[in-house]
Amino acid sequence: MTKRLRKIVILLVVLVVLCVATVLVSFYNEKQEQIQNSNEIILSISTDSVSSVSWEVDDTTLGFTLDSETGSWLYDDDSGFPTSTSEIENLLSIFEEYEADFIIEEVDDYSQYGLDDPVMTINITLDDETSYEITLGNFSTLDNERYISIGDGNVYLAVVDPYDTYDVELSDMIEYDTIGTFTEAVELTFTGVENYSIYFEEDSTNTYCSDDTYFVSDSDLPLDTDNIETYLGYIRNTGLSTYVTYNATEDELELYGMNNPVLIITVDYPVTETDDDGEEVTTTETLTLTIGVNQDELAEAQESLEDGEEVDISSLSLYVRVNDSQIIYELASNRYNYLIACSYDDFRHAEVLTADYSSIYQLDFTIEDVTYTIYSELSDLDDEESDRVYYYYYDGEVVDANILSEDDDISNYRVEVDIDDIEDAIDAVTAESYTDEEADGKLELSLTAYLDNENYPEVTVDLYRYDGTYCLAVINGEPTSLVTRSSVVDLIETINSIVL
């Protein structure tokens, strides 16, 4: 082949390649022109018009049908399942105004979009029997959107990915029981390991601490309001997240200990609402929590016990039921421990002196048979407030201003005291444990507080040595608790730093 002929052949080949390329580019441009910006609503399905919805993903199908008589959604495989209406509405809401960013028309090959074998298929039927099948294909990482088909021959890149919403399990669709948002209780009742009630009362005459609002029903003994409020928080956060059955049978109620509960907690709590006239109306609602333990595990644990041993309930499978619900939930052991701590000792004051310091006008401290008195006078801070200024009579002969002669100036016999240090030292004397054991040790310190309270004019706290670690606190003659001896020593040293 001559050089000239070879050159002609090469030029012809190049020409053919260019022609083929031109055809391919033209075809590509034609296909590209079929992908158009959309930004239009492609589905507009009113949630109120839907009669059924189902979806299939990973060989699992969930379906729900609306009961037109009750307005409740029923799980297709079990009408006893407590379906959450709000969860169904959340699923359907994304199609009320469903928008696509791009539309691909005249699709011949659905496989390139993953729609020949969709990752999810959603079926929605309306009251008028109109039905929609929505299939979900591949996720375009370039566009960060999902390819979907609604059966009209087009493929869309959706603004919202339905997969994110519909990728749920049956447990996600349950109508869980609710626990009120109460922060206080009218009454608390315990049945089981504890058997007593607590009532709420403001401005009670059964206490000398103005913060006390909860009392034991039979004895009117005051409780620490902070402890009760903390406990109510434990109730509100019981944790209804994992159920073991959503339609408990009698056998299941027996197995989960609901027929022989460890503890039943009943809370009567106030609910304030505004009526049609704009007036606030307060009513009382009731919450009951029943706590049970797996009876098979309990029986097995009891069989393995040695004499005198008790079963550690918290190590077994625990459950809780709300009111008369058919749903039984798992109860975490730490939450069980919080709820089971509901005895009088769990709720009572740990401090040996709970009086409001603003109501104390005199403190007497007896140390080694010597009594030191700190008293207060009201000092006006402004037109609306007054505060107490505390003094100590540093002359041992002067214990009361009334014994001074007319020529004496009381200011010559007193020094102002920073009461904060004393308050902190008293507050640090708190119960490590409670006891009714009688005192037989040495009296380390006696404290008497005189109050502006006609029901409780004075409170006396005697602190006796118990051993090298503890002192026994006796309040108004009644043994109450063991406190650390170190806290008592600190209080004595605080007093000595002022009076000596």
XYZ file of C-alpha atoms in Angstrom:
500
model
C 0.000 0.000 0.000
C 1.348 3.283 -1.051
C 1.999 5.990 1.438
C -0.731 8.133 -0.123
C -3.318 5.329 0.073
C -2.384 4.625 3.683
C -2.986 8.257 4.530
C -6.412 8.180 2.849
C -7.398 5.050 4.854
C -6.357 6.699 8.112
C -8.369 9.780 7.281
C -11.416 7.646 6.508
C -11.108 5.822 9.852
C -10.844 9.123 11.691
C -13.901 10.370 9.841
C -15.896 7.272 10.845
C -14.875 7.670 14.480
C -15.904 11.309 14.428
C -19.254 10.441 12.905
C -19.894 7.770 15.519
C -18.888 10.169 18.274
C -21.185 12.802 16.844
C -24.089 10.365 16.832
C -23.360 9.271 20.419
C -23.079 12.841 21.644
C -26.306 13.671 19.868
C -27.994 10.658 21.467
C -26.580 11.554 24.855
C -27.772 15.140 24.516
C -31.193 13.837 23.540
C -31.293 11.646 26.679
C -30.018 14.503 28.780
C -32.814 16.693 27.584
C -35.276 14.191 29.105
C -33.918 14.965 32.606
C -35.564 18.200 33.562
C -35.766 20.403 36.613
C -39.089 19.829 38.268
C -39.563 21.547 41.639
C -43.196 20.600 41.416
C -45.644 18.759 43.686
C -45.942 15.239 42.318
C -48.210 13.852 45.055
C -50.870 15.565 47.114
C -52.474 13.003 49.423
C -54.580 14.292 52.306
C -53.896 12.303 55.461
C -57.567 12.448 56.391
C -58.524 10.701 53.158
C -56.291 7.639 53.645
C -57.971 4.367 54.561
C -54.917 2.075 54.558
C -51.169 2.204 54.280
C -48.574 -0.536 53.991
C -44.902 -0.765 53.151
C -42.415 -3.498 52.383
C -38.706 -3.338 53.101
C -36.137 -6.119 53.562
C -38.793 -8.833 53.120
C -40.819 -7.334 55.970
C -44.288 -5.917 55.389
C -46.201 -3.706 57.808
C -49.758 -2.647 57.078
C -52.403 -0.616 58.893
C -56.067 -0.012 58.141
C -58.292 2.715 59.524
C -61.347 1.581 61.509
C -63.923 4.039 60.222
C -66.206 3.511 63.226
C -63.672 4.164 65.975
C -61.208 6.305 64.029
C -58.423 4.014 65.247
C -55.696 2.488 63.115
C -55.502 -1.298 63.262
C -52.420 -3.366 62.578
C -53.355 -5.752 59.764
C -51.707 -8.794 61.387
C -53.096 -8.182 64.887
C -56.020 -5.884 65.638
C -55.036 -5.996 69.323
C -51.858 -4.061 68.648
C -52.144 -0.531 70.151
C -51.286 1.489 67.046
C -50.133 5.069 67.488
C -52.295 7.400 65.434
C -49.641 10.086 65.563
C -47.040 7.699 64.111
C -49.351 6.810 61.200
C -50.045 10.482 60.574
C -46.317 11.172 60.615
C -45.774 8.534 57.916
C -48.533 9.884 55.707
C -47.746 13.556 56.189
C -44.718 13.525 53.882
C -46.990 12.835 50.891
C -49.416 15.679 51.563
C -47.299 18.040 49.458
C -44.605 15.809 47.971
C -42.086 17.635 45.818
C -39.501 16.426 43.303
C -36.352 18.278 42.296
C -35.904 16.489 38.975
C -38.093 14.497 36.612
C -36.791 11.850 34.192
C -39.335 11.230 31.448
C -39.828 8.386 28.994
C -37.841 5.937 31.104
C -37.012 2.686 29.286
C -34.590 1.127 31.748
C -35.701 1.345 35.383
C -32.813 -0.830 36.507
C -30.303 2.003 36.159
C -32.248 3.766 38.952
C -32.662 0.657 41.105
C -36.409 0.626 40.518
C -36.552 -2.831 38.935
C -35.804 -4.212 42.423
C -36.863 -1.368 44.760
C -35.476 -1.072 48.277
C -38.962 -0.173 49.514
C -42.517 -0.195 48.217
C -45.235 1.934 49.832
C -48.933 1.378 49.097
C -51.565 3.930 50.053
C -55.316 3.532 49.521
C -57.835 6.358 49.869
C -61.454 6.317 51.016
C -62.588 6.428 47.371
C -60.433 3.353 46.677
C -57.869 5.363 44.741
C -54.518 3.685 45.303
C -50.898 4.723 44.970
C -47.807 2.570 44.710
C -44.616 4.426 45.530
C -41.369 2.567 44.883
C -37.957 3.649 46.109
C -34.808 2.951 44.124
C -31.161 3.856 44.477
C -29.879 6.806 46.433
C -28.007 9.265 44.219
C -24.933 10.280 46.160
C -24.229 12.938 43.524
C -27.589 14.624 44.073
C -27.997 13.389 47.658
C -31.549 12.358 46.814
C -33.536 9.158 46.218
C -34.898 7.919 42.882
C -38.600 7.140 43.221
C -41.472 6.104 41.001
C -45.168 6.796 41.564
C -46.326 4.634 38.648
C -46.804 7.356 36.043
C -43.930 6.252 33.806
C -41.502 8.833 35.149
C -38.670 8.661 37.631
C -38.161 11.446 40.142
C -35.396 12.661 42.379
C -37.298 13.390 45.569
C -36.731 16.324 47.891
C -37.632 14.166 50.909
C -36.501 10.559 51.130
C -39.437 8.389 52.287
C -37.006 5.663 53.314
C -35.878 7.728 56.294
C -39.458 7.896 57.575
C -40.725 4.408 56.705
C -37.683 2.412 57.813
C -39.324 1.511 61.141
C -40.125 -1.598 63.123
C -43.466 -2.627 64.573
C -42.333 -1.490 68.015
C -41.933 2.033 66.644
C -45.640 2.104 65.782
C -46.981 1.380 69.256
C -49.116 3.831 71.199
C -47.047 3.861 74.365
C -48.644 4.678 77.684
C -47.921 8.129 79.028
C -46.966 9.347 82.463
C -48.121 12.814 83.425
C -45.859 15.829 83.672
C -46.848 16.471 87.298
C -44.338 18.111 89.616
C -46.337 17.677 92.809
C -48.772 15.151 94.232
C -51.967 15.456 96.223
C -51.337 11.991 97.624
C -48.810 9.177 97.225
C -49.739 5.622 98.199
C -47.470 2.578 98.370
C -48.597 -1.038 98.513
C -46.280 -4.028 98.661
C -42.808 -3.768 100.145
C -44.038 -0.481 101.645
C -47.583 0.116 102.844
C -48.476 3.688 103.716
C -49.631 6.998 102.253
C -48.277 10.524 102.023
C -50.424 13.640 101.755
C -49.735 17.175 100.599
C -50.499 20.207 102.791
C -49.197 23.740 102.641
C -48.743 25.896 105.752
C -49.191 22.868 107.966
C -49.106 23.088 111.750
C -47.397 19.680 111.839
C -43.944 21.108 111.204
C -41.667 24.003 112.155
C -40.078 24.077 108.664
C -42.036 26.207 106.210
C -40.697 24.203 103.262
C -42.394 21.024 104.487
C -45.481 20.211 102.413
C -45.600 16.386 102.532
C -46.555 14.323 105.575
C -47.095 10.667 106.502
C -50.839 10.108 106.591
C -51.183 8.141 109.830
C -48.629 10.026 111.934
C -48.459 13.506 110.328
C -44.665 13.201 110.392
C -43.063 15.771 108.077
C -41.013 14.702 105.072
C -38.311 16.459 103.102
C -40.052 18.149 100.162
C -36.915 17.898 98.034
C -36.842 14.120 98.523
C -40.471 13.763 97.457
C -40.000 15.979 94.407
C -36.940 13.958 93.409
C -38.976 10.766 93.743
C -41.764 12.201 91.583
C -39.078 12.849 88.986
C -38.118 9.167 89.140
C -41.755 8.258 88.480
C -41.985 10.618 85.505
C -38.805 9.058 84.073
C -39.730 5.424 84.641
C -38.733 4.648 81.043
C -41.546 3.184 78.950
C -39.439 2.337 75.922
C -39.214 -1.455 75.617
C -42.284 -3.654 75.887
C -42.342 -7.408 76.440
C -45.975 -7.736 75.384
C -48.502 -5.271 74.031
C -51.613 -7.357 74.777
C -50.904 -9.233 77.979
C -52.769 -12.465 78.604
C -53.618 -13.729 82.075
C -50.654 -16.106 81.912
C -48.338 -13.242 80.980
C -49.675 -11.052 83.789
C -48.895 -13.912 86.152
C -45.407 -14.493 84.708
C -44.440 -10.826 84.845
C -45.546 -10.509 88.471
C -48.491 -8.189 87.881
C -50.762 -10.408 90.002
C -48.221 -10.499 92.837
C -46.418 -7.156 92.482
C -43.349 -6.111 94.386
C -44.736 -2.589 94.683
C -47.749 -0.586 93.548
C -47.294 3.191 93.413
C -50.397 5.347 93.171
C -50.036 9.064 92.514
C -52.964 11.461 92.746
C -51.808 14.679 91.143
C -53.392 18.038 90.298
C -54.122 19.077 86.726
C -55.018 22.696 86.037
C -56.830 23.615 82.826
C -58.623 26.665 81.509
C -62.356 26.261 80.957
C -64.502 27.868 78.268
C -64.932 30.963 80.419
C -61.188 31.456 80.733
C -61.199 30.335 84.372
C -58.567 27.942 85.686
C -60.043 24.687 86.950
C -57.968 22.170 88.909
C -58.897 18.508 88.957
C -57.134 15.436 90.269
C -55.896 12.614 88.063
C -54.510 9.263 89.152
C -51.494 7.314 87.933
C -50.762 3.767 89.046
C -47.465 1.985 88.437
C -47.349 -1.745 89.149
C -43.857 -3.188 89.470
C -43.354 -6.913 89.050
C -40.539 -9.437 88.808
C -40.296 -12.502 86.584
C -41.911 -15.210 88.693
C -39.968 -18.103 87.143
C -36.660 -16.362 87.847
C -37.810 -15.471 91.354
C -38.767 -19.057 92.168
C -35.441 -20.330 90.857
C -33.509 -17.730 92.870
C -35.423 -18.564 96.046
C -34.625 -22.264 95.688
C -30.890 -21.522 95.641
C -30.912 -19.366 98.788
C -29.136 -20.277 101.984
C -30.915 -19.743 105.306
C -31.263 -16.050 106.105
C -30.466 -14.890 102.583
C -32.803 -12.725 100.548
C -33.221 -12.574 96.801
C -31.662 -9.561 95.094
C -34.746 -8.568 93.125
C -32.838 -5.969 91.124
C -30.758 -8.750 89.518
C -33.857 -10.388 88.009
C -36.036 -9.398 85.054
C -38.264 -6.512 86.134
C -41.416 -5.079 84.596
C -43.807 -2.194 85.013
C -47.435 -1.630 84.044
C -49.216 1.728 83.778
C -52.743 1.754 85.189
C -54.700 -1.129 83.604
C -52.795 -1.075 80.303
C -52.300 -4.351 78.462
C -48.743 -3.283 77.659
C -46.050 -4.618 79.974
C -42.684 -2.846 79.819
C -39.201 -3.839 80.840
C -37.970 -1.909 83.883
C -34.248 -1.180 84.127
C -32.667 -2.269 87.416
C -31.359 1.224 88.226
C -34.845 2.700 87.785
C -36.264 -0.092 89.906
C -33.806 0.807 92.663
C -34.908 4.447 92.521
C -38.605 3.553 92.716
C -38.256 0.923 95.421
C -36.553 3.452 97.747
C -39.824 4.832 99.093
C -39.764 4.173 102.842
C -40.256 6.825 105.501
C -36.501 6.855 106.072
C -35.930 7.491 102.359
C -38.120 10.597 102.465
C -37.523 12.072 105.916
C -35.150 14.945 106.679
C -31.515 13.979 107.045
C -30.664 17.254 108.848
C -30.952 17.191 112.621
C -32.299 20.756 112.592
C -34.734 21.653 109.815
C -35.980 24.979 111.171
C -35.803 28.056 108.967
C -32.938 30.157 110.291
C -34.976 33.270 109.608
C -37.399 32.110 112.298
C -34.710 31.427 114.948
C -34.249 34.262 117.391
C -31.955 32.447 119.848
C -29.556 29.505 119.857
C -28.281 27.849 123.037
C -25.261 25.574 122.812
C -24.237 23.456 125.809
C -20.693 22.102 125.679
C -19.080 20.438 128.724
C -21.951 21.674 130.930
C -21.437 25.305 129.830
C -24.230 27.002 127.894
C -23.492 29.681 125.311
C -26.293 31.845 123.963
C -26.463 33.515 120.576
C -29.468 35.739 120.041
C -30.728 37.933 117.230
C -32.431 41.223 116.635
C -34.314 42.290 113.526
C -32.556 44.973 111.547
C -34.428 46.899 108.858
C -32.819 46.563 105.464
C -35.386 48.653 103.635
C -39.037 49.528 103.888
C -40.206 46.032 102.990
C -37.584 43.624 104.337
C -35.833 42.924 107.571
C -33.046 40.545 108.479
C -31.721 39.090 111.672
C -28.442 40.294 113.134
C -26.953 37.753 115.554
C -24.961 38.554 118.679
C -23.128 36.683 121.375
C -22.864 37.914 124.972
C -19.157 37.535 125.616
C -19.399 38.354 129.348
C -20.322 35.114 131.069
C -22.349 36.974 133.695
C -24.548 38.619 131.090
C -27.010 36.162 129.576
C -30.075 38.351 129.220
C -30.441 42.056 128.577
C -33.124 42.192 131.264
C -30.557 41.716 134.063
C -28.576 44.784 133.076
C -28.807 47.882 135.226
C -30.208 51.082 133.804
C -26.699 52.496 133.467
C -25.350 49.531 131.493
C -25.121 49.629 127.720
C -25.849 46.208 126.240
C -23.484 46.917 123.355
C -20.616 46.657 125.854
C -21.438 42.987 126.452
C -22.007 41.608 123.003
C -20.250 40.967 119.707
C -21.887 40.490 116.321
C -21.707 36.922 115.024
C -21.435 35.746 111.419
C -24.255 33.215 111.557
C -23.366 31.658 108.178
C -20.534 29.593 109.651
C -22.818 28.297 112.382
C -25.588 27.467 109.917
C -23.161 25.571 107.680
C -21.795 23.614 110.618
C -25.302 22.689 111.842
C -26.443 21.727 108.334
C -23.460 19.386 108.024
C -24.767 17.281 110.925
C -26.929 14.873 108.923
C -28.143 11.321 109.334
C -25.986 8.474 108.107
C -28.649 6.013 109.240
C -31.799 6.083 111.341
C -32.358 4.420 114.695
C -34.591 4.450 117.780
C -31.805 3.173 120.006
C -31.628 4.915 123.384
C -28.605 7.052 124.188
C -26.101 5.756 126.766
C -22.947 7.655 125.808
C -21.563 11.025 126.789
C -23.452 14.156 125.768
C -21.108 15.889 123.344
C -23.318 18.838 122.487
C -26.828 20.081 123.163
C -28.418 22.596 120.834
C -31.702 24.414 121.479
C -33.240 26.652 118.839
C -35.939 29.133 119.903
C -38.421 29.815 117.119
C -40.981 32.409 116.172
C -43.515 29.600 115.889
C -46.418 29.244 118.266
C -46.785 25.520 117.518
C -43.070 24.775 117.955
C -41.533 27.457 120.163
C -38.289 25.514 120.565
C -36.420 22.481 119.246
C -33.668 20.675 121.155
C -31.053 18.474 119.519
C -28.865 16.398 121.835
C -25.815 14.715 120.323
C -24.405 11.773 122.308
C -21.205 9.907 121.634
C -22.093 6.524 120.116
C -18.635 5.230 119.217
C -15.465 6.602 117.682
C -17.203 7.206 114.355
C -20.756 8.215 115.179
C -22.889 10.260 117.529
C -26.527 9.556 118.323
C -28.913 12.433 117.564
C -31.888 12.805 119.919
C -34.443 15.405 118.796
C -36.919 16.666 121.387
C -36.199 13.580 123.464
C -36.662 11.086 120.594
C -33.656 9.108 119.283
C -33.605 9.580 115.507
C -30.329 8.941 113.746
C -26.605 8.316 113.770
C -24.495 11.213 112.528
C -20.758 11.367 111.966
C -18.837 12.359 115.080
C -16.520 14.447 112.903
C -19.423 16.737 111.923
C -20.314 17.164 115.596
C -16.701 18.010 116.449
C -16.658 20.567 113.612
C -19.796 22.192 115.016
C -18.267 22.347 118.508
C -15.104 23.935 117.115
C -17.172 26.497 115.196
C -18.988 27.477 118.381
C -15.747 27.597 120.371
C -14.151 29.873 117.781
C -16.876 32.418 118.548
C -17.347 32.118 122.293
C -13.834 31.409 123.548
